[in-house]
Coordinates of C-alpha atoms and ligand atoms in Angstrom, one line a residue:
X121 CA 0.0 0.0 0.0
X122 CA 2.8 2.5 -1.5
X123 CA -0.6 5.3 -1.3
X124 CA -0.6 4.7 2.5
X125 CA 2.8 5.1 2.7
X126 CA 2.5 8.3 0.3
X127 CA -0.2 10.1 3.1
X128 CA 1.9 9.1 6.1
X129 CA 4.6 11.2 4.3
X130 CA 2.5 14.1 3.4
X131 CA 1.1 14.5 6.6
X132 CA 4.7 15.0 7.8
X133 CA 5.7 17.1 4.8
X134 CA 2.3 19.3 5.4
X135 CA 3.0 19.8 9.5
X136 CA 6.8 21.4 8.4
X137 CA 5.1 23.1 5.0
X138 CA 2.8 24.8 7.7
X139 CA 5.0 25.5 10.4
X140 CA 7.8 27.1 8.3
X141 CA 4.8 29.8 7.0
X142 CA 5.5 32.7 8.9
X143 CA 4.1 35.3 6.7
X144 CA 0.4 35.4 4.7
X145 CA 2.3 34.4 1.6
X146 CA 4.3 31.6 2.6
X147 CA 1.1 30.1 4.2
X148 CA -1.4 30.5 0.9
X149 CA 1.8 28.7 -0.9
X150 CA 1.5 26.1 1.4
X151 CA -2.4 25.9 0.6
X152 CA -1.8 26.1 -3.0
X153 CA 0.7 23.3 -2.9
X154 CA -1.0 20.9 -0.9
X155 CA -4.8 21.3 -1.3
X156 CA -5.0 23.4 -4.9
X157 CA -6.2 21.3 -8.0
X158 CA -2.6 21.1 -8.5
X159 CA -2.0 20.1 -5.2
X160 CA -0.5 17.1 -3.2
X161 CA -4.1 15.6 -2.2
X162 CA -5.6 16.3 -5.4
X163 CA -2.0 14.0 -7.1
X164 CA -3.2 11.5 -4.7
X165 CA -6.6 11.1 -5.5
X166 CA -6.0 10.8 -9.1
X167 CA -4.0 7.8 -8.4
X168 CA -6.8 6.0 -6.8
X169 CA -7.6 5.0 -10.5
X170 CA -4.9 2.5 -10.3
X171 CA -5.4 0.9 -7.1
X172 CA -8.0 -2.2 -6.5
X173 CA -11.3 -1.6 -6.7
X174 CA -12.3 -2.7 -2.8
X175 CA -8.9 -0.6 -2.0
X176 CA -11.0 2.4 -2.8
X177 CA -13.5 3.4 0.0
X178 CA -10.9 3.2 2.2
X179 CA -8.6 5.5 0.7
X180 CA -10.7 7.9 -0.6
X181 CA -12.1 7.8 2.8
X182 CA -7.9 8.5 4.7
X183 CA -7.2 10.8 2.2
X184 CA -10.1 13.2 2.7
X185 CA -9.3 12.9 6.4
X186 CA -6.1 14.2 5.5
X187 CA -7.4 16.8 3.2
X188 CA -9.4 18.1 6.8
X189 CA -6.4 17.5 8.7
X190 CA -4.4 19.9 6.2
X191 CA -7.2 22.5 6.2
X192 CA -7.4 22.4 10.2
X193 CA -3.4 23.2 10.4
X194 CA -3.8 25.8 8.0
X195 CA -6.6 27.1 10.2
X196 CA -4.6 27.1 13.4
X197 CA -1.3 28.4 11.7
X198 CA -3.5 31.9 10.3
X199 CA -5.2 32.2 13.8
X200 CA -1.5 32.1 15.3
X201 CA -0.2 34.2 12.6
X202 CA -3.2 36.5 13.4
X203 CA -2.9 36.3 17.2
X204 CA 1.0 37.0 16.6
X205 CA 0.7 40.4 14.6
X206 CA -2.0 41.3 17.1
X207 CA 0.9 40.4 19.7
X208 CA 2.9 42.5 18.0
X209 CA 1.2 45.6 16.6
X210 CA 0.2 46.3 20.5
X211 CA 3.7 46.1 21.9
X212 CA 4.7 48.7 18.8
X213 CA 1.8 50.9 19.5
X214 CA 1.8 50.9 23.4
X215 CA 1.4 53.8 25.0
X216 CA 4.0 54.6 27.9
X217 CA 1.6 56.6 30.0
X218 CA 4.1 57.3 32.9
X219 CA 6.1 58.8 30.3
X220 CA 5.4 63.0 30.3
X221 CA 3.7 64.6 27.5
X222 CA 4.9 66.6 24.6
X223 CA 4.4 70.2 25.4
X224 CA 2.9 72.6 22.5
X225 CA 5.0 75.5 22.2
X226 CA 3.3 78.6 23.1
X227 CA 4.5 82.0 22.3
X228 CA 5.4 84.7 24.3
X229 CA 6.0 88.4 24.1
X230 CA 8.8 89.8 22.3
X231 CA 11.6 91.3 24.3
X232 CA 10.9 95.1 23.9
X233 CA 7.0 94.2 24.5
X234 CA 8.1 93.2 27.8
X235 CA 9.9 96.3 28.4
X236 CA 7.1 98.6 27.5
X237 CA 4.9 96.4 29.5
X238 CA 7.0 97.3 32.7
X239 CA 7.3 101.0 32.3
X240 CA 3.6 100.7 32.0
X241 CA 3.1 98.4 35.4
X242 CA 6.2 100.9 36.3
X243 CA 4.6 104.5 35.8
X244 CA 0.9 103.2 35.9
X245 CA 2.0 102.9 40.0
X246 CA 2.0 106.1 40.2
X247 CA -1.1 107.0 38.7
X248 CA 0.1 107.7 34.8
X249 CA -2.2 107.2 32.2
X250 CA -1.3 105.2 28.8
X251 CA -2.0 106.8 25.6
X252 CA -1.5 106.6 22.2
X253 CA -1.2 108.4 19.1
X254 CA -0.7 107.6 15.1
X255 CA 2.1 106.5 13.8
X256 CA 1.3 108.6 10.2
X257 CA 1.3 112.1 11.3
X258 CA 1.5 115.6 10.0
X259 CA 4.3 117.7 10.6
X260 CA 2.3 119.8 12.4
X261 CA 2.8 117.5 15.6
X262 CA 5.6 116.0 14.7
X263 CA 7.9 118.9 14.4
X264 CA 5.7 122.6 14.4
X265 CA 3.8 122.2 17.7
X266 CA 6.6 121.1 19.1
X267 CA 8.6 124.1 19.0
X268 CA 10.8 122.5 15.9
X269 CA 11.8 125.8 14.1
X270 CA 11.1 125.2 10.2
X271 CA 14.8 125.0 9.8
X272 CA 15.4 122.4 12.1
X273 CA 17.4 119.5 10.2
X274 CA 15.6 116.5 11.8
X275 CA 12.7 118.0 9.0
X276 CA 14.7 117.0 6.3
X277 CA 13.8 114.1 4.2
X278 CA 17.4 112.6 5.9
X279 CA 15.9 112.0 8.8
X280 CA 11.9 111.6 7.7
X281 CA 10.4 109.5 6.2
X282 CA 7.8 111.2 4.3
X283 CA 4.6 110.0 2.8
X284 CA 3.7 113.2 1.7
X285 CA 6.1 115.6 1.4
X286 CA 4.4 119.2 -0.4
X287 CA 8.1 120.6 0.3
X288 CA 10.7 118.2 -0.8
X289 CA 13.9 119.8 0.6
X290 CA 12.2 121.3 2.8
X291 CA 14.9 122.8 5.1
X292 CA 16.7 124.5 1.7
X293 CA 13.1 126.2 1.6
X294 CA 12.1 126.9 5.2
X295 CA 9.9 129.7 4.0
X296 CA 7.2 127.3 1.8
X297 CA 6.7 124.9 5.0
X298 CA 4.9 128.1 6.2
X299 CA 2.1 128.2 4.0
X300 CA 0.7 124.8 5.5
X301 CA 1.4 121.6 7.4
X302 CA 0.1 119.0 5.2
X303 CA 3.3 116.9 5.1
X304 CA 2.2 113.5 6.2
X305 CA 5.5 111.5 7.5
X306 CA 6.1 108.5 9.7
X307 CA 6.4 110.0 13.4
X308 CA 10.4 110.2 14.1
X309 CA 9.4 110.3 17.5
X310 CA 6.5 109.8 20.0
X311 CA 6.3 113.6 21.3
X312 CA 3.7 114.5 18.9
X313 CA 1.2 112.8 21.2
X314 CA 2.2 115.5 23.9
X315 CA 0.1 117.4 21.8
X316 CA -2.6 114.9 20.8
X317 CA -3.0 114.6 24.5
X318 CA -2.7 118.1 25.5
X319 CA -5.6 118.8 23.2
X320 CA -7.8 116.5 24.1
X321 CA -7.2 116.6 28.2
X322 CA -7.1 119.4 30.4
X323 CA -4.0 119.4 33.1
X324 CA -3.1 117.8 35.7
X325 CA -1.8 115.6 32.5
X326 CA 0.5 112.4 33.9
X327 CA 0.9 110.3 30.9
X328 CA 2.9 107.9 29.4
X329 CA 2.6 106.8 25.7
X330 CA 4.5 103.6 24.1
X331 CA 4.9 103.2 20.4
X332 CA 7.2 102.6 17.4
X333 CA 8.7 105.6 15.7
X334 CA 10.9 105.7 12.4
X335 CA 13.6 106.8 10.8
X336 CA 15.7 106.7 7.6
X337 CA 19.2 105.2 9.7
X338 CA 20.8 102.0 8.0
X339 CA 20.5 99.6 10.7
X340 CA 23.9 98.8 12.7
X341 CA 24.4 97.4 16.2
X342 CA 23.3 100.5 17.5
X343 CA 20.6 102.0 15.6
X344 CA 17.5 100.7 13.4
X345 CA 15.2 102.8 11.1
X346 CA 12.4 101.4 13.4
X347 CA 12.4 101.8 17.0
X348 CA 10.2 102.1 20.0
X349 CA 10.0 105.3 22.7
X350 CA 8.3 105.7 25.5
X351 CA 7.4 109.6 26.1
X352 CA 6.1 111.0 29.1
X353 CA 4.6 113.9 29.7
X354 CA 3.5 116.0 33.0
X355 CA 1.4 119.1 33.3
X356 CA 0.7 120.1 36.6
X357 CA 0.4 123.3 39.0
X358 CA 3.8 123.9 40.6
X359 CA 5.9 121.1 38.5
X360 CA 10.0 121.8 39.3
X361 CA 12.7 120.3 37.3
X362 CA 13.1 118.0 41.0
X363 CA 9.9 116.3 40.1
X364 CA 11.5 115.0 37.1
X365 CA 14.7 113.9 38.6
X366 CA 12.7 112.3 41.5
X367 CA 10.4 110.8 38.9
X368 CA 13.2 109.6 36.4
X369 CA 15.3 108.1 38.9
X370 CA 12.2 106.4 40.5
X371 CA 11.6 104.7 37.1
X372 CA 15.7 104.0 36.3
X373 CA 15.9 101.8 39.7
X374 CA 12.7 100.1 39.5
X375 CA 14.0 99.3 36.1
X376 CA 17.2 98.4 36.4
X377 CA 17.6 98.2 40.1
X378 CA 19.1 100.0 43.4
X379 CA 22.5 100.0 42.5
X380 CA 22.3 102.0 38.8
X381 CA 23.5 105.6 38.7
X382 CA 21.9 108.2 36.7
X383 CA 23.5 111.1 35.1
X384 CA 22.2 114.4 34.2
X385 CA 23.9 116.0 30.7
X386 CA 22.5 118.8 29.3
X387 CA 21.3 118.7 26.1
X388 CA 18.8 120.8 23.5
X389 CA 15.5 119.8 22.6
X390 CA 13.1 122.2 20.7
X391 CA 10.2 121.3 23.1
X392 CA 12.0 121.4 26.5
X393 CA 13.5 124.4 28.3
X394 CA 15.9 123.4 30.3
X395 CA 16.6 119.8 28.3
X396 CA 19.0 117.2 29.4
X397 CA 19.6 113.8 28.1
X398 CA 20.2 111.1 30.8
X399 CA 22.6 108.3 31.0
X400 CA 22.7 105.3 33.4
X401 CA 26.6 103.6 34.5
X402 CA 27.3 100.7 32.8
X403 CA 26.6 97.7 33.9
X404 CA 29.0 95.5 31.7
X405 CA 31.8 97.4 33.3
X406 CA 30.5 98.6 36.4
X407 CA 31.0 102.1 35.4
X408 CA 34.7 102.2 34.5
X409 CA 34.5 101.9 30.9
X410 CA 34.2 99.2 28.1
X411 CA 33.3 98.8 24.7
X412 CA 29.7 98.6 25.4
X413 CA 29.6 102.0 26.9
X414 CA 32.4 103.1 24.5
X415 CA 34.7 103.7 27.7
X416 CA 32.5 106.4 29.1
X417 CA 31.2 104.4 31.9
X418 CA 27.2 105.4 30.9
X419 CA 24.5 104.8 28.4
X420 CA 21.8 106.9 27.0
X421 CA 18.4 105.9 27.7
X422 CA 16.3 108.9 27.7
X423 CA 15.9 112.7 26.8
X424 CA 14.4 114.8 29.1
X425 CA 13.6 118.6 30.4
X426 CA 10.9 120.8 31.3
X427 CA 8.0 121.7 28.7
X428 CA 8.9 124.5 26.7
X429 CA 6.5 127.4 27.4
X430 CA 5.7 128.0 23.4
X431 CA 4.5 124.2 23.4
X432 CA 2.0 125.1 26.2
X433 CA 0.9 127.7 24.3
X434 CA 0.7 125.8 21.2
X435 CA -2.2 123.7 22.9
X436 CA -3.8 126.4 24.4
X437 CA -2.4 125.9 27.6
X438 CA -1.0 128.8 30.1
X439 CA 2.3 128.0 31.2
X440 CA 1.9 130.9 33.8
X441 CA 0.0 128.8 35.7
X442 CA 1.1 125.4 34.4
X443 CA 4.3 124.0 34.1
X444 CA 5.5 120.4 33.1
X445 CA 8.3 118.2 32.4
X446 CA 8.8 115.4 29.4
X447 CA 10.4 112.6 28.7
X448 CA 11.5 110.0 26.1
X449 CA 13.0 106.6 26.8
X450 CA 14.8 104.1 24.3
X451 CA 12.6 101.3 24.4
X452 CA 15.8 99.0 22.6
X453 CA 18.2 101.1 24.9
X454 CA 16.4 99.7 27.9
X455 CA 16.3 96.3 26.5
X456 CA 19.9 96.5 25.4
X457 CA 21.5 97.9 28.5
X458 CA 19.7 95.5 30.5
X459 CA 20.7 92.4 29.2
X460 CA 23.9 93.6 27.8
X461 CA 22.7 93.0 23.9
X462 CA 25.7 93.8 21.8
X463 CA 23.4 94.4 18.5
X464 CA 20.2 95.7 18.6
X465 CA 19.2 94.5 15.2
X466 CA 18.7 91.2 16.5
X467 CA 15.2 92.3 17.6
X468 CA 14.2 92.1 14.7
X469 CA 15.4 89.9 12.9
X470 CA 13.1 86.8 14.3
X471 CA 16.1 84.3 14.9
X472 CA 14.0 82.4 17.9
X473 CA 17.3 81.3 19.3
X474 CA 17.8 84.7 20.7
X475 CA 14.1 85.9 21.3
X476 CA 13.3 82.8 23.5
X477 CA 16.1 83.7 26.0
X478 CA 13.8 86.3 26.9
Ligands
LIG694 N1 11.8 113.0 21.1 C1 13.2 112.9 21.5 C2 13.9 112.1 20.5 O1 13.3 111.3 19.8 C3 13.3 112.3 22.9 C4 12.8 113.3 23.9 C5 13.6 114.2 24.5 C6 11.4 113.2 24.3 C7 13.2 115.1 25.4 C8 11.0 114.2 25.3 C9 11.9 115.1 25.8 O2 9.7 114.2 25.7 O3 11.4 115.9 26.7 O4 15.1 112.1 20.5

């Protein structure tokens, strides 16, 4: 009975066919080569022809056993196949939940934002208002109402950027700015809204107002052709020249702390009378001079002095009973002096390696 001997063998052959599947493919191969119509069992059936009749039944009879035998180890091979990518995909995908989370990256406010926040929080204490003003303005408050003689050469188109300008070289031709002030110009500084303010409030006036200014400068490690002040202005009964010290050096030492000196160098400004412009010691060097202070020891931060009577007037304001004192303050001196920035143009240029130190 060589056919018995045939199934005994393919059983065998059909348990390692099986067992050596260990992907989908391998085990429909398997299928193909032992149950298809070109298969083992299918070869062996076709033999029955040439065995004895009465030999018949009972082969046809082991080899469909078989046949069930093959299909029930294909069965259990592809549910352990199943069961072992199941196995598998979970211990890929599992979640480590001890493990902490991935933070999203939130923002936060730009370096000089923070600055001008805390001369807010700073002069807000004691009981300043914040204003603001528009950043296209008329000569008019940039430069007339504030005492700026029509000569003056911060009027020239050097040092303005115009958007209008009815008088193009205008300081050649002081004479034709007189006929009207409808230049329209980015604000070069933030003391036109002095005047926006003074002619819209009535004193006591103890403001403050933040905001970007412009100018035509070719940015280098000290200046940009846009920059942010932070003007003050006080109008008040009785205002001395000592509340402005007082006030200024209140506002340097909350700013940059106790130990910071302040120096008083007189300086001109058309809309103060007297004007100084304040410097603060070096920190780098402690005062005794470094490249960062250019060996002087201090650093400009501010402008300063007492309102200028003809600005009063200007806003209809009598400086016989009022008088006042104003201020601007480098909004990227600040920054820079305080945390020793060697090139103020990179606040601006967005490299987040710097800004998120801040
Ligand atoms: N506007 C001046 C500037 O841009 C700064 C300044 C100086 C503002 C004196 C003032 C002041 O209010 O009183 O250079």
């Amino acid at each position: 009975m060589s056919l018995i001997d045939d199934l005994v063998k393919l059983e065998e052959e059909a348990k390692e066919l099986v067992a050596g599947a260990d992907d989908a493919a391998k085990l429909e191969a398997a299928r193909v080569e032992l149950l298809g119509r070109k298969g083992r069992i299918t070869g062996l059936m076709r033999m029955m022809g040439k065995l004895a009749p009465e030999d018949r039944p009972v082969m046809g009879k082991r080899a469909n056993e078989m046949r069930q035998l093959i299909e029930g180890m294909l069965d259990e091979r592809t549910t352990e196949m199943k069961a072992a990518a199941l196995k598998h995909a979970l211990e890929r995908e599992a979640v480590d939940i001890t493990l902490p989370g991935i933070r999203p990256q939130i923002g936060h406010q730009h370096l000089i934002k923070q600055i001008i926040e805390e001369a807010e929080d700073i002069f807000c204490g004691i009981g300043y208002t914040v204003e603001s003003g528009p950043m296209v303005e008329t000569s008019y408050y940039n430069f007339t109402a504030l005492n700026a003689p029509m000569d003056h050469p911060s009027r020239s188109a050097r040092d303005t950027f115009y958007v209008v300008d009815n008088n193009p070289g205008s300081v050649a031709h002081p004479e034709a700015h007189a006929h009207g002030e409808s230049d329209v110009l980015l604000r070069t500084q933030t003391s036109g809204v002095q005047i926006h303010t003074m002619e819209s409030q009535k004193p006591p006036i103890y403001m403050i107002c933040p905001g970007t200014v412009y100018r035509p400068d070719t940015a280098d490690a000290c200046h940009l052709p846009q920059f942010n002040q932070i003007e003050g202005l006080v109008v008040d009964e009785g205002i001395t020249f000592g509340d402005l010290k007082g006030t200024l050096d209140y506002f340097v030492k909350c700013m940059f702390g106790e130990d910071r000196k302040t120096r008083y160098r007189p300086h001109f400004f058309p809309f103060t009378e007297p004007s100084c412009e304040v410097d603060v010691s070096c920190h780098v060097c402690g005062g005794k001079g470094c490249n960062f202070c250019k060996h002087s020891g201090w650093i400009e931060i501010l402008g300063c002095g007492m309102v200028d009577p003809n600005v009063l007037i200007n806003c209809g304001i009598d400086p016989e009973k009022y008088t006042g004192f104003a201020f601007g303050i480098g909004a990227e001196r600040v920054a820079a002096l305080r945390y020793d920035l060697p090139d103020l143009r990179t606040l601006m240029t967005g490299d987040m390696r710097f800004l998120n130190q801040f």
